[in-house]
Coordinates of C-alpha atoms in Angstrom, one line a residue:
M101 CA 10.2 -1.3 4.9
R102 CA 7.1 0.1 6.5
R103 CA 9.0 3.0 7.9
T104 CA 10.5 3.8 4.5
R105 CA 7.0 3.6 2.9
V106 CA 5.5 6.0 5.5
A107 CA 8.4 8.4 5.1
R108 CA 8.0 8.3 1.3
A109 CA 4.3 8.9 1.4
A110 CA 4.7 11.8 3.9
G111 CA 7.2 13.5 1.7
S112 CA 5.4 13.0 -1.6
G113 CA 3.7 16.4 -1.7
G114 CA 4.5 19.2 -4.1
A115 CA 5.0 19.3 -7.9
D116 CA 6.3 15.7 -8.0
T117 CA 2.9 14.2 -7.1
G118 CA 1.5 13.9 -10.6
P119 CA 1.4 10.4 -12.0
V120 CA 4.4 9.1 -13.9
V121 CA 2.0 7.0 -15.9
R122 CA -1.8 7.5 -16.2
I123 CA -3.7 4.6 -17.7
R124 CA -7.2 5.4 -18.9
D125 CA -9.8 2.9 -20.2
L126 CA -7.2 0.5 -21.4
T127 CA -8.5 -2.4 -23.5
V128 CA -6.5 -5.3 -24.9
D129 CA -8.1 -7.6 -27.5
F130 CA -6.5 -10.8 -28.9
D131 CA -7.6 -12.3 -32.2
T132 CA -7.6 -16.1 -31.9
A133 CA -8.8 -19.0 -33.9
E134 CA -12.0 -18.9 -31.7
G135 CA -12.6 -15.2 -32.4
R136 CA -11.6 -12.0 -30.7
I137 CA -11.3 -12.1 -26.9
R138 CA -10.8 -9.2 -24.4
A139 CA -8.0 -9.8 -22.0
V140 CA -8.0 -6.3 -20.4
D141 CA -11.3 -4.4 -20.2
G142 CA -11.3 -0.7 -19.3
V143 CA -8.5 -0.6 -16.8
S144 CA -7.7 2.9 -15.4
L145 CA -4.7 3.3 -13.0
D146 CA -2.3 6.0 -11.8
I147 CA 1.3 5.1 -11.0
L148 CA 2.7 7.8 -8.7
P149 CA 6.4 8.8 -8.4
R150 CA 8.4 7.5 -5.4
R151 CA 5.5 5.1 -4.6
T152 CA 4.9 1.4 -5.1
L153 CA 1.7 0.2 -6.8
G154 CA 1.0 -3.4 -6.1
V155 CA -1.2 -5.1 -8.8
V156 CA -2.8 -8.2 -7.4
G157 CA -5.0 -11.0 -8.7
E158 CA -5.2 -14.6 -9.7
S159 CA -3.6 -16.0 -12.8
G160 CA -5.6 -15.0 -15.9
C161 CA -6.7 -11.6 -14.5
G162 CA -4.8 -9.4 -17.0
K163 CA -1.9 -8.2 -14.8
S164 CA 1.0 -9.1 -17.0
V165 CA -0.9 -8.1 -20.2
T166 CA -1.4 -4.6 -18.7
A167 CA 2.3 -4.4 -18.0
Q168 CA 3.1 -5.5 -21.6
A169 CA 0.8 -2.9 -22.9
I170 CA 2.7 -0.2 -21.0
M171 CA 5.9 -1.4 -22.5
R172 CA 4.3 -1.9 -25.9
I173 CA 5.8 -5.4 -26.3
E174 CA 2.5 -6.9 -27.4
D175 CA 2.2 -9.0 -30.5
K176 CA 0.8 -6.7 -33.2
R177 CA -0.4 -9.6 -35.3
I178 CA -2.9 -10.8 -32.7
C179 CA -3.4 -7.8 -30.4
T180 CA -5.4 -4.6 -30.6
L181 CA -5.1 -1.8 -27.9
G182 CA -7.5 0.9 -27.0
G183 CA -7.7 3.7 -24.5
R184 CA -4.7 5.8 -23.4
I185 CA -1.4 5.3 -21.6
L186 CA 0.0 8.7 -20.7
L187 CA 3.7 8.9 -19.8
R188 CA 4.8 12.1 -18.1
R189 CA 8.1 13.6 -19.4
G190 CA 8.8 16.8 -17.5
R191 CA 5.9 19.1 -18.1
D192 CA 4.7 17.1 -21.2
T193 CA 2.8 13.9 -21.5
L194 CA 3.1 11.3 -24.3
D195 CA 0.4 8.8 -25.2
L196 CA 2.3 5.5 -25.6
L197 CA -0.5 4.0 -27.6
S198 CA 0.1 6.7 -30.2
L199 CA 3.5 5.2 -30.9
K200 CA 4.4 2.2 -33.0
G201 CA 5.5 -0.6 -30.7
T202 CA 8.4 -1.5 -32.9
G203 CA 9.3 2.0 -33.7
A204 CA 12.5 3.9 -32.8
R205 CA 10.7 6.2 -30.4
M206 CA 9.3 3.4 -28.3
R207 CA 12.6 1.5 -28.3
E208 CA 14.2 4.7 -26.9
L209 CA 11.6 4.9 -24.1
R210 CA 12.1 1.3 -23.1
G211 CA 14.9 1.1 -20.6
R212 CA 15.4 4.9 -20.6
E213 CA 12.0 5.9 -19.2
I214 CA 10.5 2.5 -18.2
G215 CA 12.4 -0.6 -17.0
L216 CA 11.0 -4.1 -16.8
V217 CA 12.0 -7.1 -14.6
F218 CA 10.5 -10.4 -15.5
Q219 CA 9.6 -13.3 -13.2
E220 CA 12.3 -15.6 -14.6
P221 CA 15.5 -13.8 -15.9
M222 CA 16.6 -16.9 -17.8
T223 CA 13.8 -16.2 -20.3
S224 CA 15.2 -12.6 -20.8
F225 CA 19.0 -13.0 -20.7
S226 CA 20.7 -14.5 -23.7
P227 CA 22.3 -17.9 -22.8
V228 CA 25.2 -17.3 -25.3
H229 CA 26.2 -13.8 -24.1
T230 CA 27.7 -12.8 -20.8
I231 CA 25.9 -10.8 -18.3
G232 CA 28.3 -7.9 -18.8
N233 CA 27.9 -7.9 -22.6
Q234 CA 24.1 -7.6 -22.3
I235 CA 24.2 -4.8 -19.7
V236 CA 26.8 -2.9 -21.7
E237 CA 24.7 -3.2 -24.8
A238 CA 21.7 -1.7 -22.9
V239 CA 23.8 1.2 -21.7
R240 CA 25.3 2.0 -25.1
L241 CA 21.8 1.8 -26.8
H242 CA 20.7 4.9 -24.8
F243 CA 23.9 6.7 -24.0
D244 CA 26.9 7.9 -26.2
L245 CA 29.6 6.1 -24.2
T246 CA 32.7 4.3 -25.1
R247 CA 32.8 0.6 -24.4
A248 CA 35.2 1.1 -21.5
E249 CA 32.9 3.8 -20.0
A250 CA 29.9 1.5 -20.4
V251 CA 31.7 -1.4 -18.7
E252 CA 32.6 0.8 -15.8
R253 CA 29.0 1.9 -15.4
A254 CA 27.8 -1.7 -15.6
I255 CA 30.2 -2.8 -12.9
E256 CA 29.0 0.1 -10.7
Q257 CA 25.4 -0.8 -11.2
L258 CA 26.0 -4.4 -10.3
R259 CA 27.7 -3.2 -7.2
H260 CA 24.6 -1.1 -6.3
V261 CA 22.3 -4.1 -6.5
G262 CA 24.5 -6.0 -4.0
M263 CA 26.2 -8.3 -6.5
P264 CA 29.3 -9.9 -5.0
H265 CA 32.4 -9.5 -7.1
P266 CA 30.8 -7.5 -9.9
E267 CA 33.9 -7.6 -12.0
H268 CA 33.8 -11.3 -12.0
I269 CA 30.0 -11.5 -12.6
M270 CA 30.5 -9.4 -15.8
N271 CA 32.1 -12.4 -17.4
R272 CA 29.6 -15.0 -16.3
Y273 CA 26.6 -16.3 -18.2
A274 CA 23.1 -16.2 -16.8
W275 CA 22.9 -20.0 -16.5
E276 CA 26.0 -19.9 -14.3
L277 CA 24.3 -17.8 -11.6
S278 CA 21.8 -18.7 -8.9
G279 CA 18.2 -17.6 -9.1
G280 CA 18.8 -14.7 -6.7
L281 CA 21.9 -13.5 -8.4
R282 CA 20.2 -13.7 -11.8
Q283 CA 17.3 -11.5 -10.5
R284 CA 19.8 -9.0 -9.2
A285 CA 21.5 -8.9 -12.6
M286 CA 18.1 -8.4 -14.3
I287 CA 17.3 -5.5 -11.8
A288 CA 20.7 -4.0 -12.6
M289 CA 20.1 -4.0 -16.3
A290 CA 16.5 -2.6 -15.9
L291 CA 17.8 0.3 -13.8
I292 CA 21.1 1.0 -15.7
C293 CA 19.5 4.0 -17.4
A294 CA 17.7 5.3 -14.2
P295 CA 14.1 5.0 -15.6
G296 CA 11.3 6.9 -13.9
L297 CA 9.2 3.7 -13.7
L298 CA 10.2 0.1 -13.0
I299 CA 7.7 -2.6 -13.7
A300 CA 8.5 -5.8 -11.7
D301 CA 6.3 -8.7 -13.0
E302 CA 6.3 -11.5 -10.3
P303 CA 10.0 -10.8 -9.5
T304 CA 10.2 -13.1 -6.5
T305 CA 7.8 -16.0 -7.3
A306 CA 10.6 -18.4 -8.3
L307 CA 12.8 -17.6 -5.3
D308 CA 13.0 -19.1 -1.8
V309 CA 11.7 -17.0 1.1
T310 CA 15.0 -15.7 2.2
T311 CA 16.1 -14.6 -1.3
Q312 CA 12.6 -13.1 -1.9
A313 CA 13.0 -10.9 1.2
Q314 CA 16.4 -9.8 0.0
V315 CA 15.1 -8.9 -3.5
L316 CA 12.1 -7.0 -2.1
A317 CA 14.4 -5.0 0.3
L318 CA 16.7 -4.3 -2.6
L319 CA 13.8 -2.9 -4.7
D320 CA 12.7 -0.7 -1.8
E321 CA 16.2 0.6 -1.3
L322 CA 16.7 1.3 -5.0
Q323 CA 13.4 3.1 -5.2
D324 CA 14.5 5.5 -2.4
R325 CA 17.9 6.0 -4.1
H326 CA 16.5 6.7 -7.6
G327 CA 13.2 8.3 -6.7
M328 CA 11.4 6.0 -9.2
A329 CA 7.9 4.7 -9.3
L330 CA 7.5 0.9 -9.0
M331 CA 4.7 -1.2 -10.4
L332 CA 4.8 -4.6 -8.6
I333 CA 2.7 -7.4 -10.2
T334 CA 2.1 -10.3 -7.9
H335 CA -0.5 -12.8 -6.7
D336 CA 1.0 -12.7 -3.2
L337 CA -0.9 -10.3 -0.9
G338 CA 1.8 -10.8 1.8
V339 CA 4.4 -9.2 -0.5
V340 CA 2.0 -6.4 -1.3
A341 CA 1.3 -5.8 2.4
A342 CA 5.0 -5.5 3.1
V343 CA 6.1 -3.1 0.3
A344 CA 3.2 -1.4 -1.5
D345 CA 1.9 2.1 -1.0
D346 CA -1.1 1.7 -3.3
V347 CA -2.9 -1.5 -4.4
A348 CA -5.0 -2.4 -7.4
I349 CA -7.0 -5.6 -7.3
M350 CA -7.7 -7.1 -10.8
Y351 CA -10.2 -9.7 -11.8
L352 CA -10.8 -11.0 -15.3
G353 CA -9.2 -8.0 -17.0
T354 CA -10.8 -5.3 -14.8
V355 CA -9.8 -3.3 -11.7
V356 CA -12.4 -4.1 -9.0
E357 CA -10.8 -2.1 -6.2
C358 CA -7.9 0.3 -5.9
G359 CA -6.6 2.8 -3.4
P360 CA -4.0 3.3 -0.6
A361 CA -2.7 0.0 0.8
A362 CA -3.5 0.9 4.4
S363 CA -7.1 1.6 3.5
I364 CA -7.6 -1.5 1.4
F365 CA -6.1 -3.8 4.0
R366 CA -8.0 -2.2 6.8
E367 CA -11.4 -2.0 5.1
P368 CA -11.5 -4.1 1.9
G369 CA -14.6 -3.1 0.0
H370 CA -15.0 -5.6 -2.8
P371 CA -16.0 -9.3 -2.0
Y372 CA -13.1 -10.5 -4.1
T373 CA -10.6 -8.5 -2.1
Q374 CA -12.1 -9.8 1.1
L375 CA -11.9 -13.4 0.0
L376 CA -8.3 -13.0 -1.1
L377 CA -7.4 -11.7 2.4
D378 CA -9.4 -14.5 4.0
S379 CA -7.4 -17.1 2.1
L380 CA -4.1 -15.9 3.6
P381 CA -2.5 -18.2 6.2
S382 CA -2.8 -16.8 9.7
L383 CA -0.8 -17.5 12.8
S384 CA -4.0 -17.3 14.8
R385 CA -5.6 -20.1 12.7
R386 CA -5.8 -23.5 14.3
R387 CA -2.9 -25.7 13.2
R388 CA -5.1 -28.3 11.6
G389 CA -7.8 -25.9 10.4
A390 CA -8.3 -25.7 6.6
L391 CA -7.4 -22.6 4.8
K392 CA -10.4 -20.7 3.3
A393 CA -10.5 -20.8 -0.5
I394 CA -12.4 -18.9 -3.2
S395 CA -15.0 -21.2 -4.8
G396 CA -14.6 -21.8 -8.5
T397 CA -12.0 -20.5 -10.9
V398 CA -11.4 -17.4 -13.0
P399 CA -13.4 -17.9 -16.2
R400 CA -11.5 -17.8 -19.5
A401 CA -11.7 -14.4 -21.2
R402 CA -13.9 -15.8 -24.1
N403 CA -16.4 -17.0 -21.5
R404 CA -16.6 -13.6 -19.7
P405 CA -19.9 -13.4 -17.8
G406 CA -22.3 -10.5 -18.1
G407 CA -22.6 -7.8 -15.5
C408 CA -20.0 -7.9 -12.7
P409 CA -17.3 -10.3 -13.8
F410 CA -17.0 -11.7 -10.3
H411 CA -20.7 -12.5 -9.7
T412 CA -20.4 -16.2 -10.6
R413 CA -18.1 -16.7 -7.6
C414 CA -19.4 -14.0 -5.3
P415 CA -21.2 -15.1 -2.1
S416 CA -22.8 -11.6 -1.9
A417 CA -24.1 -11.4 -5.5
I418 CA -27.5 -9.7 -6.0
A419 CA -29.7 -11.7 -8.3
G420 CA -31.0 -9.7 -11.3
V421 CA -28.4 -6.9 -10.7
C422 CA -24.8 -8.3 -10.5
D423 CA -25.4 -10.7 -13.3
R424 CA -26.8 -8.0 -15.6
V425 CA -25.2 -4.6 -14.8
M426 CA -21.5 -3.7 -14.7
P427 CA -21.0 -1.9 -11.3
A428 CA -20.0 1.8 -11.4
P429 CA -16.9 3.0 -9.5
T430 CA -17.7 4.2 -5.9
Q431 CA -15.3 6.1 -3.8
V432 CA -15.5 4.7 -0.2
A433 CA -12.5 6.6 1.2
E434 CA -9.9 9.1 0.1
R435 CA -8.5 7.7 -3.2
H436 CA -10.1 4.3 -2.4
V437 CA -12.5 3.2 -5.2
V438 CA -14.6 0.0 -5.3
H439 CA -16.4 -1.4 -8.3
C440 CA -19.3 -3.3 -6.6
H441 CA -23.1 -3.0 -6.5
L442 CA -22.9 -3.4 -2.7
H443 CA -21.6 0.2 -2.6
D444 CA -23.3 1.9 -5.6
R445 CA -26.8 1.0 -4.5
P446 CA -28.8 2.1 -1.4

């Protein structure tokens, strides 16, 4: 997959290099019984065509909430959005936050322009409808096809994702399939309309290592075939190292570091990124040596600390600075930006 990623990056010049989605100063607030809390705080990201953006962070850092904001599947009763999410459509751009999440225009964009793969397909597939019926429904929602034409397209899509005996799978229910086959079926449904962006939210977490590798290889192959952008949300830096072109590290609703994967893995600039990398198992580590761990836990959003959100766990925190002032973004290499006072001060 590294060879594919290098080739893709080398051939990404020209008019097609503009972001498919440009997120600027995104905020997501939830109204709860304990008051309003901010789950995403000023996130800005670019998702480029034919490239994979790996979004990494511990649980509670706002990764999935950011993806839900792009899809506009947030709960309007308890959620308020701010900022801009600009979707490129040809030469035009459309701010998704200007649309009603439950409106017809947004329903048209879901699936047709942006696809979504969840961590556990069983929570997305209906247990009382066959896989085929659900994929056919997704096709006919966006295209004027007869049922026979939609069935033919669905079978072909299942075949493209490596599903064995797709004609037979069409008549099966999600609960009759293994975890790996369910995930392939979910990917088939997400890509049936050939969207320009696929968001994969922890698509391999519930799978065994072998099936995980197969699904990741499938996503890489489908990205090359369709020329789509891929936003891969995960807590697994090993997965990101294998498939991502670009990386965004999130902590407590903010992006603390982002840039090309090669630059971040070679010279991580934020202490949080460095600690995440140090916590990975290593073949060179002594067999009985303890793995390094990041001290403490991610604070709850309503207990967000002042200044840099990571300063309460950071071994390099500067007293009187990190606990009071939010760090400004600092470019440390080409397209590599770090939000840390270790870089924005002499």
